[in-house]
Amino acid sequence: MPTQNLYEIRAISGYKVYYYDEVPSTNDVAKEIAKRTREQKAVIIAESQTHARGRNRRHWISPRGGIWLSILLRPKVTPEEATKLTFITATAVAGTLQNTLGLATEVKWPNDVLLNRRKLCGILTEASTRENVAECVIVGIGINANIDLQSFPNNLQDSVTTLKHELGCEINRETLTRNLIQSFDQRYKRLRRGMWSALLQEWKGLAKFLGEKVVVTSFAETLVGKALDVDADGALIIKLQNGALKKVVAADVKPVALSSSG
Ligand code: BTN
């Protein structure tokens, strides 16, 4: 049985759909489309990507069978506001996985969706700005869907997972993608109506790492502490081992076993 069927989505209500077999990165294609069209809302989907990016320009493995897409929006907000889109996207992914497949996932600051504590989905939000206004925002979403775990290098096999690995079967990517865009759009509309606080609360309800001991690694330093909260700007607040509170705006967060806490 072929394990990686093509899926082709031509339209999702309110979003123009651009569908490709293979591209370097759907985020880059979305930027090109933003430059040459006036699309207000579009989704760029590819079966595979050759040069996909994750946060901090890390390579993102994108073989056939995954859900690799970028949402193009023109919300005319500050770049700081645009980061809120990452949070509402993560809750949209988690909600869609729950409603469509019955899977209980969790979110991890700043941009991950985890299943059984392993990374299932990553989100990369990028904005093109002029005079402190995000002229267009691209929300890139990568979901490891119908992919064998063995497709990932050995050193990642303990930290990532795929829907196929967890469920033991392939899922219908078309249904999941449609539901995801609809779920995202509902939250995007609520965000536009000023409902950020409720949306952040929703995200926090899925953030199981809050209250846990974490190692926080940024380009400047590595910190160990307890993840206390995420503030209204989306920054992570951690309580360091000396009791001081520290606000973190960009870093990787890794929960560590509480038994090793000091
Ligand atoms: C991360 O967790 O570091 C973010 C990963 C984002 C990957 C997606 S796949 C679709 C889109 N195109 C890209 O090049 N990256 C994003």
XYZ file of C-alpha atoms and ligand atoms in Angstrom:
278
model
C 0.000 0.000 0.000
C 1.419 3.409 -0.848
C 2.135 5.167 2.408
C 2.340 8.729 1.186
C -0.588 9.740 -0.956
C -0.627 13.194 -2.401
C -3.315 15.427 -1.128
C -4.506 18.424 -3.001
C -6.544 21.181 -1.483
C -7.783 23.817 -3.875
C -9.816 26.051 -1.607
C -10.444 26.686 2.058
C -13.158 29.215 2.814
C -11.760 32.732 2.961
C -8.230 31.601 2.061
C -6.786 31.329 -1.416
C -4.856 28.065 -1.562
C -1.523 27.679 -3.372
C -0.597 24.032 -3.656
C 2.841 22.698 -4.668
C 4.478 19.341 -4.952
C 7.906 20.442 -3.728
C 9.281 23.849 -2.749
C 12.363 25.014 -0.853
C 10.206 26.411 1.991
C 6.505 27.285 2.082
C 7.400 30.350 4.189
C 9.647 31.616 1.380
C 7.003 30.931 -1.263
C 4.480 32.791 0.910
C 6.806 35.812 1.041
C 7.068 35.812 -2.753
C 3.279 35.581 -3.090
C 2.923 38.454 -0.609
C 5.198 40.586 -2.813
C 3.551 39.856 -6.126
C -0.135 39.704 -5.113
C -2.520 41.542 -2.844
C -3.814 38.407 -1.169
C -5.131 39.235 2.294
C -5.432 35.605 3.403
C -3.773 32.681 1.702
C -2.445 29.226 2.515
C 0.623 27.806 0.819
C 0.818 24.018 1.015
C 3.585 21.710 -0.194
C 4.008 17.954 -0.222
C 7.684 18.297 0.634
C 10.258 20.993 1.273
C 13.946 20.943 0.453
C 15.128 23.907 2.557
C 12.535 24.269 5.291
C 13.475 26.344 8.308
C 12.693 26.056 11.956
C 13.404 28.627 14.651
C 16.938 29.984 14.769
C 17.364 28.929 11.132
C 17.511 25.262 12.083
C 16.845 22.803 9.295
C 13.294 21.392 9.431
C 12.932 17.858 8.090
C 9.999 17.861 5.634
C 9.563 14.615 3.699
C 6.385 13.592 1.875
C 3.547 12.619 4.173
C 3.827 15.624 6.465
C 1.622 18.682 6.633
C 3.816 21.601 5.595
C 2.041 24.878 5.115
C 2.259 28.622 5.591
C -0.578 31.031 6.267
C -0.169 34.475 4.719
C -1.931 37.354 6.483
C -1.795 41.148 6.424
C -2.915 42.121 9.900
C -1.110 45.534 9.982
C 0.148 45.128 13.528
C 3.520 45.685 15.192
C 6.021 42.816 14.986
C 5.463 42.247 18.733
C 1.744 41.789 18.115
C 2.523 39.343 15.335
C 4.128 36.961 17.839
C 0.653 36.386 19.298
C -0.147 34.495 16.115
C 2.284 31.765 17.148
C 0.279 31.176 20.332
C -3.124 31.091 18.655
C -1.715 28.769 15.991
C -0.440 26.330 18.609
C -3.871 26.211 20.281
C -5.521 25.820 16.876
C -3.249 22.838 16.121
C -3.900 21.283 19.540
C -7.666 21.865 19.259
C -7.769 20.369 15.779
C -5.833 17.277 16.820
C -8.237 16.812 19.739
C -11.420 17.355 17.714
C -10.364 15.507 14.581
C -8.311 12.627 15.938
C -9.108 12.597 19.662
C -5.484 13.301 20.553
C -4.620 15.226 23.704
C -1.558 17.328 22.996
C 0.208 20.042 24.949
C 1.955 23.252 23.967
C 5.471 24.268 24.890
C 6.790 27.809 24.850
C 7.307 29.372 22.460
C 6.148 27.432 19.412
C 5.804 23.696 19.851
C 2.934 21.239 20.033
C 3.880 18.022 21.787
C 2.305 14.603 21.850
C 3.406 12.302 24.655
C 6.005 14.954 25.449
C 7.641 14.688 22.031
C 7.582 17.349 19.349
C 4.848 16.753 16.799
C 4.501 20.224 15.372
C 6.583 23.389 15.077
C 5.457 26.896 14.175
C 7.597 29.600 12.601
C 6.052 33.074 12.445
C 7.895 35.583 10.265
C 6.915 39.178 9.527
C 7.958 41.631 6.823
C 7.986 45.012 8.517
C 8.038 48.630 7.391
C 8.091 51.496 9.881
C 7.301 49.107 12.725
C 4.227 47.720 10.993
C 4.154 44.088 9.940
C 3.080 44.473 6.316
C 2.618 40.782 6.003
C 2.900 37.947 8.457
C 3.675 34.373 7.497
C 2.777 31.619 9.942
C 4.591 28.430 8.946
C 3.244 25.195 10.399
C 4.925 21.813 10.201
C 3.081 18.731 11.460
C 4.789 15.343 11.364
C 1.772 13.469 10.045
C 2.110 10.357 7.853
C 5.837 9.941 8.395
C 7.773 6.992 9.808
C 9.799 7.870 12.883
C 12.762 6.248 11.164
C 12.776 9.141 8.669
C 14.346 11.272 11.409
C 18.013 11.058 12.338
C 18.815 8.831 15.325
C 19.645 11.790 17.540
C 16.083 13.157 17.155
C 14.151 9.933 17.556
C 13.654 10.377 21.312
C 12.484 13.975 21.056
C 10.181 14.002 18.012
C 7.118 12.021 17.088
C 4.701 11.617 14.193
C 0.979 10.950 13.959
C 1.663 7.735 12.069
C 3.980 6.523 14.812
C 1.556 7.392 17.607
C -1.623 6.114 15.940
C -0.144 3.162 14.062
C -1.922 4.258 10.879
C -2.056 7.123 8.422
C -4.421 10.020 8.894
C -6.403 12.014 6.351
C -4.222 15.092 5.891
C -6.852 16.893 3.860
C -9.432 16.778 6.663
C -6.861 17.747 9.277
C -5.570 20.648 7.169
C -9.047 22.024 6.484
C -10.055 21.761 10.136
C -6.804 23.397 11.176
C -7.243 26.432 8.917
C -10.834 26.859 10.089
C -9.793 26.562 13.707
C -6.945 29.027 13.148
C -9.263 31.485 11.415
C -11.762 31.455 14.292
C -8.972 32.371 16.690
C -7.490 34.940 14.313
C -10.871 36.692 14.160
C -11.126 36.682 17.952
C -7.610 38.123 18.158
C -8.628 40.903 15.751
C -11.597 41.620 18.034
C -9.287 42.216 21.009
C -9.697 38.854 22.724
C -5.990 38.173 23.261
C -6.307 37.638 26.982
C -8.833 34.795 26.565
C -6.752 33.294 23.752
C -3.615 33.336 25.899
C -5.566 31.683 28.721
C -6.568 28.955 26.298
C -2.894 28.424 25.398
C -1.919 28.320 29.089
C -4.525 25.635 29.675
C -2.506 23.406 27.341
C 0.922 24.436 28.678
C 1.738 21.518 30.965
C 5.349 22.661 31.324
C 4.199 25.630 33.435
C 5.092 24.864 37.033
C 7.852 22.459 35.998
C 11.589 22.746 36.324
C 13.086 23.780 32.995
C 16.419 24.439 31.342
C 16.222 27.599 29.240
C 18.868 28.020 26.565
C 19.258 31.280 24.667
C 22.145 32.422 22.465
C 23.495 34.315 25.496
C 23.057 31.926 28.428
C 21.618 28.759 29.899
C 19.337 29.113 32.907
C 17.699 26.575 35.169
C 14.520 27.402 37.040
C 10.806 26.839 37.363
C 8.591 27.925 34.473
C 6.098 30.154 36.272
C 3.991 31.893 33.683
C 3.785 33.550 30.275
C 3.037 37.269 30.437
C 0.662 39.282 28.240
C 3.486 39.949 25.724
C 4.146 36.230 25.381
C 7.395 36.328 27.378
C 8.228 33.378 29.626
C 8.697 34.115 33.323
C 10.967 31.737 35.149
C 11.878 31.565 38.806
C 15.611 30.970 39.083
C 17.124 28.720 41.693
C 18.132 31.792 43.747
C 14.478 32.885 43.827
C 14.843 35.757 41.342
C 12.309 36.110 38.544
C 13.595 36.323 34.985
C 11.693 37.288 31.851
C 12.768 35.406 28.731
C 11.743 36.530 25.250
C 13.662 34.166 22.966
C 15.073 30.783 23.972
C 14.589 27.044 23.867
C 12.891 25.454 26.852
C 13.422 21.888 27.988
C 11.497 20.512 30.956
C 13.682 18.412 33.264
C 12.589 15.726 35.691
C 11.417 17.261 38.963
C 13.307 14.580 40.856
C 16.558 16.261 39.802
C 15.432 19.668 41.033
C 17.510 21.465 43.581
C 10.291 25.128 14.716
O 9.777 24.360 15.514
O 11.475 25.458 14.834
C 9.444 25.710 13.611
C 9.275 24.761 12.477
C 8.420 25.329 11.352
C 8.391 24.431 10.134
C 7.394 24.894 9.122
S 7.084 23.691 7.868
C 6.213 24.872 6.918
C 6.958 26.186 7.048
N 8.031 26.297 6.069
C 9.220 26.399 6.641
O 10.315 26.536 6.036
N 9.104 26.293 7.982
C 7.711 26.176 8.385
